[in-house]
Amino acid sequence: MNEQIRVGILGYGNLGRGVELALRMHADMRLVAFFTRRDPATIRTLSPKVPVYHVDQVLQMKDEIDVLVLCGGSATDLPVQSPEYAKYFNIVDSFDTHAKIPEHFANCDKSAKAGGKIALISVGWDPGMFSLQRVLGNALLPQGKDYTFWGKGVSQGHSDAIRRIEGVKDAKQYTIPVPEALDRVRAGENPDLTTRQKHTRECFVVAQEGADLARIEQEIVTMPNYFADYDTTVHFITQEELQRDHSGIPHGGFVMRSGVTGVNGETPQMIEYSLRLGSNPEFTACVLACYARAACRMNRDGLCGAKTVFDVAPAYLSAMSGEEMRKKLL
Amino acid sequence: MNEQIRVGILGYGNLGRGVELALRMHADMRLVAFFTRRDPATIRTLSPKVPVYHVDQVLQMKDEIDVLVLCGGSATDLPVQSPEYAKYFNIVDSFDTHAKIPEHFANCDKSAKAGGKIALISVGWDPGMFSLQRVLGNALLPQGKDYTFWGKGVSQGHSDAIRRIEGVKDAKQYTIPVPEALDRVRAGENPDLTTRQKHTRECFVVAQEGADLARIEQEIVTMPNYFADYDTTVHFITQEELQRDHSGIPHGGFVMRSGVTGVNGETPQMIEYSLRLGSNPEFTACVLACYARAACRMNRDGLCGAKTVFDVAPAYLSAMSGEEMRKKLL
């Protein structure tokens, strides 16, 4: 067994806290420091013995940290942080702006290679575990069709969009796969599904006193990109109800590969992967923790550069030895 | 793109035929020869242009084959063939005698390292894809429980056991997961399930004329190891009905990881992977085909020795380039 993997967490929001908790489940990893852009004195973590530093101090910890888990956002944090810190640390991030992944990969690859480090990007469940299942499904069943459904779960972006409407005090939006669509895919129909046929959207809205509820509802259901292409339901509830019934951040979804084999494609074959997550950030954090282990081990094995979940042999993710894995899990 | 991968198939039963068909779906691979222990002149393949040789000639093809897919059985063929041919070829096998995997791995490792080749063993769906999901589930959710259910599908071993009973002309046995057990796992109950609670067994039996049906049924349901620990149903049908309704070899199953995260394990997290296979050997063959690609590529990258699905980075399985995969599937 190699010595313990020393982990740093950069950014202490829901995701950073999730990584903090996830690391407690892995005896071969040890959290050594938090880094924040806020005043470190204002951060209350769940690990009072682990120091919180300002992000400006991170390079001073270069030799104390084997892998840095970046827990910032994809919009503005990670495009800067990942390439910057990949020069000095093995890093893992959850970059999820799909269209910009090639650029982000190239930037991280350059830095990580210059520094002789691993930059493992776009790690989470989608992109991440779902992507991995898509690669497997496509490779195993080349004659087939991919389906990804999300939910039931809270979409932060859509919830935010509702909150920006005049007269809205608070809101939570759930993305829900249409059961009939799932059933048709499972039945091997290989349907072409429109956006509307795949998901519905359900909104729980707390309106300000005296607000025009009909107008708010209309603004939501007609909102381009976010809601106009979906069947959207709006429920007005009280702040107390929102707090009581909708304070969690559940999510999940389905990746299906519906394919055929045989002499003339006469044999149906179906692969389905699904997640039902009590907490989206806590699960994403679990994925990040395992890939942090992998990043460190791959680097110890002499590898460097940008990587994704596609490049990581599953054995790198597990704390078990090869022997133990083959004995217990093969 | 590297040149086409040249594949040999050793053994032409259901599995060999499945690999033959699977390779047709992969433009970067080419089937160059079949090898058989039977008289090659008696073998009718689906690929008249591909030569069929006696297995004694396989070493003469050493330089014409990049990877040899071994399609023999785990009982007596693979324990001998895999270590033997791994000295000369990259090989892939579907060795599935669980208790003997460590020994088989060690034997193959020695040969493959001596020959500078890759021996990718125990490839299929269980062991194989299910094992991979178990490793992922265990790594992602260390506080959790594994569940594997098989079926609904045909168990060859159990069908054979019935056929050995006096008075039985033919038989087919289905293994079926108990729906209530699946539901309890999905509900996050983390139940401890007995053998009987997890699966039922359904048998379709063609009896010889005048046979004592009550005795046959009794012999089946009380058979130790095979049926005694299960709720088993026996249906007597005609040979025509067996042929008409039960000639397929469907299978499938479920791998679930039921875990928790959070400060005190308060957050339930559920991962479920399932297969619904129209043909067990055709799907297993699809898995072998992709891992044949991987074995060859890993060897081109300088790796050698025995490997399992745990050691193979997903990117090795796909014909796509890294760029294409990141763009389309991440």
Coordinates of N, CA, C and O in Angstrom, one line a residue, chain B residues 32 34 39 87 108 155 168 177 301 312 317 319:
Chain B
V32 N -9.7 -12.6 -39.4 CA -8.8 -13.2 -40.4 C -8.8 -14.7 -40.5 O -8.4 -15.3 -41.5
F34 N -10.6 -18.6 -38.4 CA -11.2 -19.4 -37.4 C -10.2 -20.5 -37.1 O -9.6 -21.0 -38.0
D39 N -12.7 -31.2 -37.3 CA -12.2 -31.2 -38.7 C -12.6 -29.9 -39.3 O -13.8 -29.7 -39.5
K87 N 1.2 -16.9 -24.6 CA 2.7 -16.8 -24.9 C 2.9 -16.2 -26.3 O 4.0 -15.6 -26.5
C108 N -2.1 -17.0 -16.6 CA -2.0 -16.2 -17.8 C -1.0 -15.1 -17.7 O -0.4 -14.7 -18.7
S155 N -30.5 -20.4 -17.8 CA -29.3 -21.0 -17.2 C -29.0 -22.3 -17.9 O -29.8 -23.3 -17.7
V168 N -36.6 -37.5 -18.7 CA -36.6 -36.2 -19.3 C -36.0 -36.2 -20.7 O -34.9 -36.7 -20.9
P177 N -35.4 -13.0 -11.2 CA -35.3 -12.2 -10.0 C -36.7 -12.0 -9.4 O -37.7 -11.9 -10.1
D301 N 0.6 -0.1 -26.9 CA 1.1 1.0 -26.0 C 2.1 0.5 -25.0 O 2.5 1.2 -24.1
V312 N -8.7 -1.9 -17.8 CA -8.9 -1.3 -19.1 C -9.5 0.1 -19.1 O -10.7 0.2 -18.7
L317 N -11.8 0.8 -25.4 CA -12.8 0.0 -25.9 C -13.5 0.5 -27.2 O -14.2 -0.2 -27.9
A319 N -13.9 2.6 -30.8 CA -13.2 2.9 -32.1 C -13.0 4.4 -32.3 O -12.3 4.9 -33.1

